[in-house]
Coordinates of C-alpha atoms in Angstrom, one line a residue:
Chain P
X162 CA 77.0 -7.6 -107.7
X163 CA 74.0 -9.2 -107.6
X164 CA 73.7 -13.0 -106.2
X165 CA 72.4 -15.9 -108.3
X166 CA 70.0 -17.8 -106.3
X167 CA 69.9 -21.4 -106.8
X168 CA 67.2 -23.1 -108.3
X169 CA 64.7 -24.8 -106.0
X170 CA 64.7 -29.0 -105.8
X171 CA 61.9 -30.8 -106.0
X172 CA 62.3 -34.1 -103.5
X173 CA 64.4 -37.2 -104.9
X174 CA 61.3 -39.7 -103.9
X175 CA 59.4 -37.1 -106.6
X176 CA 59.3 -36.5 -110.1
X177 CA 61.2 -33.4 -110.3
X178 CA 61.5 -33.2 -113.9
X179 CA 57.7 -33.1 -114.5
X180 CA 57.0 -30.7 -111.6
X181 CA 59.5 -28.3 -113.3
X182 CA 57.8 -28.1 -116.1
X183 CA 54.7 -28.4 -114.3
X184 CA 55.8 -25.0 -112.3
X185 CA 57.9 -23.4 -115.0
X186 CA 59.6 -21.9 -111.9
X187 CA 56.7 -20.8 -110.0
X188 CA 57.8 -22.0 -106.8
X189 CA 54.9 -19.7 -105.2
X190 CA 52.4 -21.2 -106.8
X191 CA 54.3 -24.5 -106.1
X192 CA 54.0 -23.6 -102.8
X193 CA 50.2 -23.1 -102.8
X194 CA 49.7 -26.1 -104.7
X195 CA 51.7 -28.5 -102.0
X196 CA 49.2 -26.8 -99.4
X197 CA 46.1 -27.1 -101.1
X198 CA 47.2 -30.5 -101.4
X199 CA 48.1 -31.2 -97.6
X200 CA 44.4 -29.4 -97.4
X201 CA 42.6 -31.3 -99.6
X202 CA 44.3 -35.3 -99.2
X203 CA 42.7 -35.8 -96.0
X204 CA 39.2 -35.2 -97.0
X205 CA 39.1 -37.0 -100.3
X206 CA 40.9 -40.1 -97.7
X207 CA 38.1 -40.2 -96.1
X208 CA 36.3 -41.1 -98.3
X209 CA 38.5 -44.2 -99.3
X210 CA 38.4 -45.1 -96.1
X211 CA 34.6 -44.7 -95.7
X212 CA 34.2 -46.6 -99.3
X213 CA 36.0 -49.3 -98.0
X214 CA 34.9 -50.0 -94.6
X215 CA 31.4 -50.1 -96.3
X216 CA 32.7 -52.4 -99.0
X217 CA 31.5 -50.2 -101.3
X218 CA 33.7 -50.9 -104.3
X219 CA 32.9 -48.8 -107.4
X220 CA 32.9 -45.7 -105.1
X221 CA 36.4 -47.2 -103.9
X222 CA 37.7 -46.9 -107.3
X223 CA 36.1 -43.7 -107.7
X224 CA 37.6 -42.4 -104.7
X225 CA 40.9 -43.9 -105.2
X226 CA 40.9 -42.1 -108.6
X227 CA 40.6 -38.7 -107.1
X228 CA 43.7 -39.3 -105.0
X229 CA 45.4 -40.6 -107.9
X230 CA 44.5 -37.2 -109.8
X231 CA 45.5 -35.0 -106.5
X232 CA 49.8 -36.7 -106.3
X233 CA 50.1 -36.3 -110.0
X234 CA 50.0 -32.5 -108.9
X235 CA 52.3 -33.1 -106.6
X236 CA 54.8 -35.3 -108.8
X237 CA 54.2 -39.0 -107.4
X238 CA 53.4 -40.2 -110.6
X239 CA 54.8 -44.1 -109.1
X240 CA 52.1 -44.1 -106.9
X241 CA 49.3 -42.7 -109.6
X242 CA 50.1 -45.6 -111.3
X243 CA 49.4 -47.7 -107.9
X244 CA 46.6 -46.1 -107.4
X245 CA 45.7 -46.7 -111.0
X246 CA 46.3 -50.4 -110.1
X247 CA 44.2 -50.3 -107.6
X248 CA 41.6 -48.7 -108.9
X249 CA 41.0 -51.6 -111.8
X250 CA 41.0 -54.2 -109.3
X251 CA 38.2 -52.5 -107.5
X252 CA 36.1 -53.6 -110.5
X253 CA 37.2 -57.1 -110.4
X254 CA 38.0 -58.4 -106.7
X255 CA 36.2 -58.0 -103.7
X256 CA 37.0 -55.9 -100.8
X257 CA 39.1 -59.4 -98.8
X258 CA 40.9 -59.5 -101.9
X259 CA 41.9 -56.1 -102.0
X260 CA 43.1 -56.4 -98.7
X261 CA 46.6 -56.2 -99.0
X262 CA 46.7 -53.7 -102.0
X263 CA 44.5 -51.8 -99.6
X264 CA 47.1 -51.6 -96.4
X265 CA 50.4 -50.8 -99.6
X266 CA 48.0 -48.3 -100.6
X267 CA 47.4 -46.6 -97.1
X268 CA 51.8 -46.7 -96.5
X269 CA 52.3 -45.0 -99.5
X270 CA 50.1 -42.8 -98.9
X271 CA 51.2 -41.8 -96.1
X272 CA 55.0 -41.8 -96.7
X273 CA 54.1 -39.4 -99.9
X274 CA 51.9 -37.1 -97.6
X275 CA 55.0 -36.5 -95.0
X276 CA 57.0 -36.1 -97.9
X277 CA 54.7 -33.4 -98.8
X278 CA 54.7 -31.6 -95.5
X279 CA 58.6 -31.4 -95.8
X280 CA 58.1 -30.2 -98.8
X281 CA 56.0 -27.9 -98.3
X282 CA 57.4 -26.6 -95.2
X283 CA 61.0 -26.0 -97.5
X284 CA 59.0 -24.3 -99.9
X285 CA 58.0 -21.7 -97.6
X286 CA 61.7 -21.2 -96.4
X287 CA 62.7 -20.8 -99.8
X288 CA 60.0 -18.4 -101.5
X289 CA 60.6 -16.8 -98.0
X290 CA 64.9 -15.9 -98.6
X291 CA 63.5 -15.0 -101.8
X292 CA 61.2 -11.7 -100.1
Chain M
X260 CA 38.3 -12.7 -129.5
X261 CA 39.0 -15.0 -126.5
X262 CA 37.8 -18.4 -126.5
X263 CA 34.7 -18.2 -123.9
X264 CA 34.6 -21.7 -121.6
X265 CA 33.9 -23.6 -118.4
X266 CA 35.3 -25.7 -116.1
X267 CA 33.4 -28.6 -115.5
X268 CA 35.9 -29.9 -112.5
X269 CA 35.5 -31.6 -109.3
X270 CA 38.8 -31.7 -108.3
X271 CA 40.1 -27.9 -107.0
X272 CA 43.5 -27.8 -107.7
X273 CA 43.0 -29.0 -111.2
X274 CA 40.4 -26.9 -111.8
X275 CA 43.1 -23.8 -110.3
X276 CA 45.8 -25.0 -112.7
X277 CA 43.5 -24.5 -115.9
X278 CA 42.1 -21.3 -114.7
X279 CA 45.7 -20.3 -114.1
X280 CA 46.3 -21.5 -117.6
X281 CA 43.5 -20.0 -118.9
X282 CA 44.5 -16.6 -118.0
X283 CA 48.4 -16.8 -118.9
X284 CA 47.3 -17.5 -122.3
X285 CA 44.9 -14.4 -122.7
X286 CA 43.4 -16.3 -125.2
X287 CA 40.8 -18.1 -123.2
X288 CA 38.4 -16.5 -120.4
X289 CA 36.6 -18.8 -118.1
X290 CA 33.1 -17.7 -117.5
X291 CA 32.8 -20.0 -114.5
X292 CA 33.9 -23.4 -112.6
X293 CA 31.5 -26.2 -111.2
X294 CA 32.1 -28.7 -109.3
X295 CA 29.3 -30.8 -111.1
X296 CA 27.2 -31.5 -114.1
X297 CA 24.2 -30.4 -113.2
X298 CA 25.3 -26.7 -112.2
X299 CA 27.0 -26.7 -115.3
X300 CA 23.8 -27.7 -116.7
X301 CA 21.9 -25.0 -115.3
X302 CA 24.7 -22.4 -116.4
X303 CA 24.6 -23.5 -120.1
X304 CA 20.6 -23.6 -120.3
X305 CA 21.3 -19.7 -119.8
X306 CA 24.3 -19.0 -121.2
X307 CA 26.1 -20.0 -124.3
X308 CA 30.1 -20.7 -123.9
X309 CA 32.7 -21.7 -127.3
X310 CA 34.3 -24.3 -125.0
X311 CA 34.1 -26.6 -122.2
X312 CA 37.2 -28.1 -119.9
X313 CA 35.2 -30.8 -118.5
X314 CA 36.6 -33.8 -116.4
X315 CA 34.8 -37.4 -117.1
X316 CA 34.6 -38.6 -113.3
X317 CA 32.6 -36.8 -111.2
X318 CA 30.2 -37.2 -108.1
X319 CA 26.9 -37.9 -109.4
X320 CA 26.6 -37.6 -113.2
X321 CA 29.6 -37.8 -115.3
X322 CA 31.0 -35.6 -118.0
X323 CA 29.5 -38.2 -120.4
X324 CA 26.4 -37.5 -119.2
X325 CA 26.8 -33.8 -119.5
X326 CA 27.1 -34.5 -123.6
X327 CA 24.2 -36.3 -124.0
X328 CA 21.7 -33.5 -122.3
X329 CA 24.0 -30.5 -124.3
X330 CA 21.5 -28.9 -126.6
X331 CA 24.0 -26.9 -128.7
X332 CA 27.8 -27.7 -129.7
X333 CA 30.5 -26.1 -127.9
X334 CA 34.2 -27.0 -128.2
X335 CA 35.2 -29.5 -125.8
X336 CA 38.0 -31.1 -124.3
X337 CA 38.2 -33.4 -121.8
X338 CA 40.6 -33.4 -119.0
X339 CA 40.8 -36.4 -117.4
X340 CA 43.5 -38.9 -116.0
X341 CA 42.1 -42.1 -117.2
X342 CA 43.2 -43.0 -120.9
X343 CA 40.2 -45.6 -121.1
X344 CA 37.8 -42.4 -121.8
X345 CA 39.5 -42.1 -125.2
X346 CA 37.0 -44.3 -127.4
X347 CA 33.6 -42.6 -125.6
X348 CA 35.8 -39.9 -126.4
X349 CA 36.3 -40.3 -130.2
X350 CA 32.6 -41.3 -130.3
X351 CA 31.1 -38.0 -128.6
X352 CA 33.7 -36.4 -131.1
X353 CA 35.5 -34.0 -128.5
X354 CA 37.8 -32.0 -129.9
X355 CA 41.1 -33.1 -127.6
X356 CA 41.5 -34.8 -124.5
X357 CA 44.4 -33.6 -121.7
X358 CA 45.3 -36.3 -119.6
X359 CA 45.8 -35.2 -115.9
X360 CA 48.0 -33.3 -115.0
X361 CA 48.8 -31.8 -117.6
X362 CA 51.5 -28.7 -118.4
X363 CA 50.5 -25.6 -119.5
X364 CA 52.6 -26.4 -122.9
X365 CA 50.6 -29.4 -123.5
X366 CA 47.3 -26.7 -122.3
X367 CA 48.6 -24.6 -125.5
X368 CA 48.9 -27.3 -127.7
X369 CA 45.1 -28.2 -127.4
X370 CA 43.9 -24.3 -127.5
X371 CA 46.1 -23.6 -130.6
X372 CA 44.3 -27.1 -132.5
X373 CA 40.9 -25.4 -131.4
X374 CA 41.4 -21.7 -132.9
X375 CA 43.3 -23.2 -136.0
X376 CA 39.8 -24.9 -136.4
X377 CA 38.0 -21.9 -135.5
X378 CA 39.7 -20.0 -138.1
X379 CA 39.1 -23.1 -140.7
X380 CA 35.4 -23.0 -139.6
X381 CA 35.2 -19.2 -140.6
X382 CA 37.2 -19.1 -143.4
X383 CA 35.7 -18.6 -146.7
X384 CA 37.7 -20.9 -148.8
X385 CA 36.6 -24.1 -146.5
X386 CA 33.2 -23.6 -144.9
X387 CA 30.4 -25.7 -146.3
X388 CA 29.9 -24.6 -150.2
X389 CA 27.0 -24.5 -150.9
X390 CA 24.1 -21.5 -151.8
X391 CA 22.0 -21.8 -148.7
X392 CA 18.9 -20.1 -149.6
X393 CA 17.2 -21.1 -146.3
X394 CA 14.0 -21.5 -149.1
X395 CA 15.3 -23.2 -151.3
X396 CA 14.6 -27.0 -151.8
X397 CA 18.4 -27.9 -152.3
X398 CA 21.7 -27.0 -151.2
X399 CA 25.5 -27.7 -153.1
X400 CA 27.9 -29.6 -150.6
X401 CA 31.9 -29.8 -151.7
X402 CA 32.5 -33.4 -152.0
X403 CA 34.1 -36.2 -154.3
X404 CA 36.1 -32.8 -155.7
X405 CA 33.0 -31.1 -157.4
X406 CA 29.7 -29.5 -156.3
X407 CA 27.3 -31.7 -155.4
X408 CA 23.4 -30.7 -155.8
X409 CA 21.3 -32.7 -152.7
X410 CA 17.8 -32.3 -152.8
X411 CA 17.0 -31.7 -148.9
X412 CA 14.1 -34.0 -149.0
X413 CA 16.3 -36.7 -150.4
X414 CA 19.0 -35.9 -147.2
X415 CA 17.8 -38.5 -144.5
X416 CA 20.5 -37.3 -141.9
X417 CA 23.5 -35.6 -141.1
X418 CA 26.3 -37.2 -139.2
X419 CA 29.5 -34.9 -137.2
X420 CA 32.7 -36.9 -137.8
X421 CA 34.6 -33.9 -136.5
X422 CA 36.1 -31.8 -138.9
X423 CA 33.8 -33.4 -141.4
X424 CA 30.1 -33.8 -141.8
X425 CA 28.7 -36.9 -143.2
X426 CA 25.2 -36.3 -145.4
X427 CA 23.5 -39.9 -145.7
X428 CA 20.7 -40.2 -148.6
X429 CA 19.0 -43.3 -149.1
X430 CA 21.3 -44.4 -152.0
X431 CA 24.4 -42.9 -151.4
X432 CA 26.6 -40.9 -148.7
X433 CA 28.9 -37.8 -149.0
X434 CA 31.3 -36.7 -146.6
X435 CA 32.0 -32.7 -147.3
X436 CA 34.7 -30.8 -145.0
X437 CA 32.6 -28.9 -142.3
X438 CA 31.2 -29.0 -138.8
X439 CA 27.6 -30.1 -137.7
X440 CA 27.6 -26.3 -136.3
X441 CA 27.8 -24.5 -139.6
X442 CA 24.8 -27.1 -140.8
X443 CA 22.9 -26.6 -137.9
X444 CA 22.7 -22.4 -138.8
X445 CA 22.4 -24.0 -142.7
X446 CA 19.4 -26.5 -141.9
X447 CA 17.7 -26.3 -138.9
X448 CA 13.7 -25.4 -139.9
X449 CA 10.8 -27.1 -140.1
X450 CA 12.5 -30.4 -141.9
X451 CA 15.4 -30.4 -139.9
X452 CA 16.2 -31.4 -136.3
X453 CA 19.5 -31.6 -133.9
X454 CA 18.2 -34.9 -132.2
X455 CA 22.2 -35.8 -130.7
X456 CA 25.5 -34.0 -130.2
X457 CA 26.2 -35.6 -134.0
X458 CA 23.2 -36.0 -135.5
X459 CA 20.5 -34.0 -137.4
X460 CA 17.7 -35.6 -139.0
X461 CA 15.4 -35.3 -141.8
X462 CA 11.8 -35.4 -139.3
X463 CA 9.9 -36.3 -142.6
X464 CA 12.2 -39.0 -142.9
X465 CA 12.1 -40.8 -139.8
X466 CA 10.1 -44.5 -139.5
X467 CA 10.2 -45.1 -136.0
X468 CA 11.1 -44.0 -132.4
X469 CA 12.2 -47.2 -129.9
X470 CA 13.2 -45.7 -126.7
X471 CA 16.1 -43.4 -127.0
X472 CA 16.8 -44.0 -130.8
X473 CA 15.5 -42.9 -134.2
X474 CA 14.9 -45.4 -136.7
X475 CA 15.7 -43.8 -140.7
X476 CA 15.7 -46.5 -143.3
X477 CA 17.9 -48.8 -141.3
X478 CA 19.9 -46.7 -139.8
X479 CA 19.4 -45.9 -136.2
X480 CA 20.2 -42.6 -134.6
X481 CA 21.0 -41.8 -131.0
X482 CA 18.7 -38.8 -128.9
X483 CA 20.6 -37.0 -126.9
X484 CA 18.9 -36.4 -123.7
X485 CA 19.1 -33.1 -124.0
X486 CA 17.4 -32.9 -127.4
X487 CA 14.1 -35.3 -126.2
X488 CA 12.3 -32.7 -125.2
X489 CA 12.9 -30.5 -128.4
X490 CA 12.2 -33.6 -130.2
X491 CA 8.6 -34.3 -128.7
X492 CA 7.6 -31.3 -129.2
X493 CA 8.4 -31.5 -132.5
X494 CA 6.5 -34.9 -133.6
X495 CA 3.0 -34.9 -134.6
X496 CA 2.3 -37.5 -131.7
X497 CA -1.8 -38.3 -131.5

C-alpha cells in the first residue's frame, strides 16, 4: 500500500496560506526560491546599509523597497508592510529620525532571515524523503 | 498564437516566478528578461514583442520612463508592489497591473483580460467601422449608435482611453470602441503622426510646440520621448 506523505508546513512566524498558493505544492521550487532568497538578501542589504550610512534617503526607500519585494516571496508579508512603512518615511524624515525605525527594521530582518535558513534547511530534508 | 513579451525586472526571483508562469500557461513565450530599461530599450528598437511585464522601480530609469521613449504600443502590465503606481498607471493606460507577489491565478487572470481583448481587437463585429481607403479624404467611425462620416482634415487628434479611442475635432468629440493600434495601421501617413503612447495628431493641425508638448486649438498634447525624434523629422522646421 502506498504511504500518504504529509503535506509540507510553511513556518508559523509566515504566511503559510499565501505561500501555498504561491507554490501550489511545489515545494522544489519552494525550495529554490528560499535559496535564491538567502542568496540574494544580503546583497540588496547592502545596499540599505550603504544608503543609510551615506544618508542617502530616496535610494533608502528605494533599497528598502527591493527587500520589501524579496520577503513577500518568502511569505513575511508583516514585515512588507514595515518595510512599506519605512519606506514612506524615507521621503519625509531625515536619516536621525529614522533612527529607530532603522535598528526595528535591521531585527526583523534579521529574525525573518534565520527563519529562512531553517526554512530552508527543512525544505531540503523534506523534498529530500521525497527522492 | 502565444502572446510574445519581456520582462522588464530587476529583481531575480520575481522575474523567475513570471517566466515560470509564463511557461506553465503555454500561452505566453518570453523573448527575453532585463534587468533595466535601457537594455530593454535596445531589445525593442529591434524587435517587436505583443506584451511587456515590466516593474516600475528600477536602478536608473524607471518603467515609466520606458513608456514615454516606446515608439509602438505593446500590451503592458505592470508588476509592481507599490499600489501608489495605479494613477500613472491609469494615465499611461496599461492594460493591468499585478501587485508583487503575485500568484500564478492572479498571473491568469491578467493574461486571459489581454487575449479576450486581443480577440475583441480582431474581431470583425467590433474593430473600428469604418471604409479605410488609406486615399480617401474621410473615414466612418461607430459612435453615438450610427456611422459617423469625419473628414480627416477636420480630425485634430486622436486620444487612447484604452479599449476606446477618442477622435477630437474642433467642434465636437466622438469616442468609438477601438484601440489607438488599429488607428495607427488606419491613419498613420503624411497627415497623421504617433507623437505619445495615446496620442496621434493631425501635423496640419498643430499651432505650436513648447518644450515637450503639442499645442492643437487649446488642447495640449504630450511627446513621448520616444516619438521626438520621429516628430522633428517630420516638421517643416526652417
Amino acid at each position: 500500500m502506498q504511504k500518504i506523505r504529509p503535506a509540507f508546513v510553511f513556518d508559523e512566524n509566515l504566511n503559510a496560506s499565501f505561500l501555498e498558493e504561491l507554490f501550489e505544492g511545489d515545494t522544489i521550487y519552494a525550495e529554490t526560491v528560499f535559496e535564491d532568497f538567502l542568496k540574494d538578501l544580503p546583497v540588496y542589504w547592502a545596499r540599505v546599509e550603504n544608503a543609510y550610512n551615506s544618508k542617502n534617503l530616496p535610494t533608502l526607500g528605494t533599497s528598502v523597497h527591493t527587500c520589501k519585494t524579496l520577503f513577500g516571496y518568502v511569505g513575511f508579508t508583516d514585515l512588507q508592510e514595515l518595510c512599506q512603512q519605512f519606506e514612506d518615511k524615507c521621503s519625509v524624515n531625515n536619516a536621525e529620525e529614522l533612527r529607530v525605525d532603522y535598528i526595528l527594521l535591521i531585527q526583523r530582518k534579521e529574525k525573518a532571515q534565520h527563519i529562512i535558513e531553517k526554512e530552508y534547511t527543512r525544505l531540503r530534508i523534506f523534498n529530500g524523503e521525497k527522492d | 498564437m502565444k502572446i510574445s513579451c519581456i520582462i522588464v525586472e530587476d529583481i531575480q526571483i520575481a522575474a523567475d516566478f513570471l517566466r515560470k508562469f509564463c511557461e506553465k500557461s503555454d500561452l505566453v513565450e518570453v523573448k527575453g528578461h532585463f534587468m533595466n530599461v535601457a537594455d530593454a530599450l535596445e531589445f525593442l528598437d529591434r524587435e517587436k514583442v505583443d506584451l511587456l511585464f515590466l516593474d516600475v522601480e528600477m536602478p536608473g530609469a524607471n518603467g515609466f520612463d520606458l513608456l514615454d521613449r516606446l515608439t509602438y504600443s505593446p500590451k503592458i502590465i505592470l508588476t509592481t508592489s507599490k499600489t501608489e503606481y495605479a494613477f500613472n498607471a491609469f494615465q499611461y493606460h496599461v492594460d493591468d497591473y499585478l501587485k508583487k507577489p503575485f500568484t500564478y491565478k492572479r498571473f491568469m487572470e491578467a493574461i486571459e483580460k489581454l487575449r479576450q481583448q486581443q480577440a475583441a481587437e480582431i474581431s470583425p463585429t467590433t474593430t473600428f467601422a469604418s471604409v479605410p481607403q488609406p486615399d480617401s479624404d474621410f473615414l466612418f467611425i461607430k459612435a453615438e449608435d450610427k456611422l459617423i462620416k469625419l473628414n480627416k482634415d477636420d480630425i485634430l487628434f486622436l486620444e487612447s482611453m484604452r479599449d476606446y479611442v477618442k477622435f477630437v475635432t474642433a467642434g465636437k468629440s466622438y469616442i468609438t470602441y477601438s484601440t489607438l493600434k488599429n488607428m495607427e495601421e488606419k491613419l498613420i501617413g503624411q497627415t497623421f503622426l504617433k507623437v505619445h503612447r495615446s496620442y496621434i495628431v493631425n501635423i496640419n493641425k498643430i499651432d505650436d510646440i513648447r518644450g515637450n508638448t503639442i499645442y492643437v486649438l487649446g488642447n495640449q498634447i504630450p511627446i513621448g520621448k520616444g516619438h521626438k525624434e520621429d516628430l522633428a523629422t517630420r516638421l517643416n522646421i526652417l
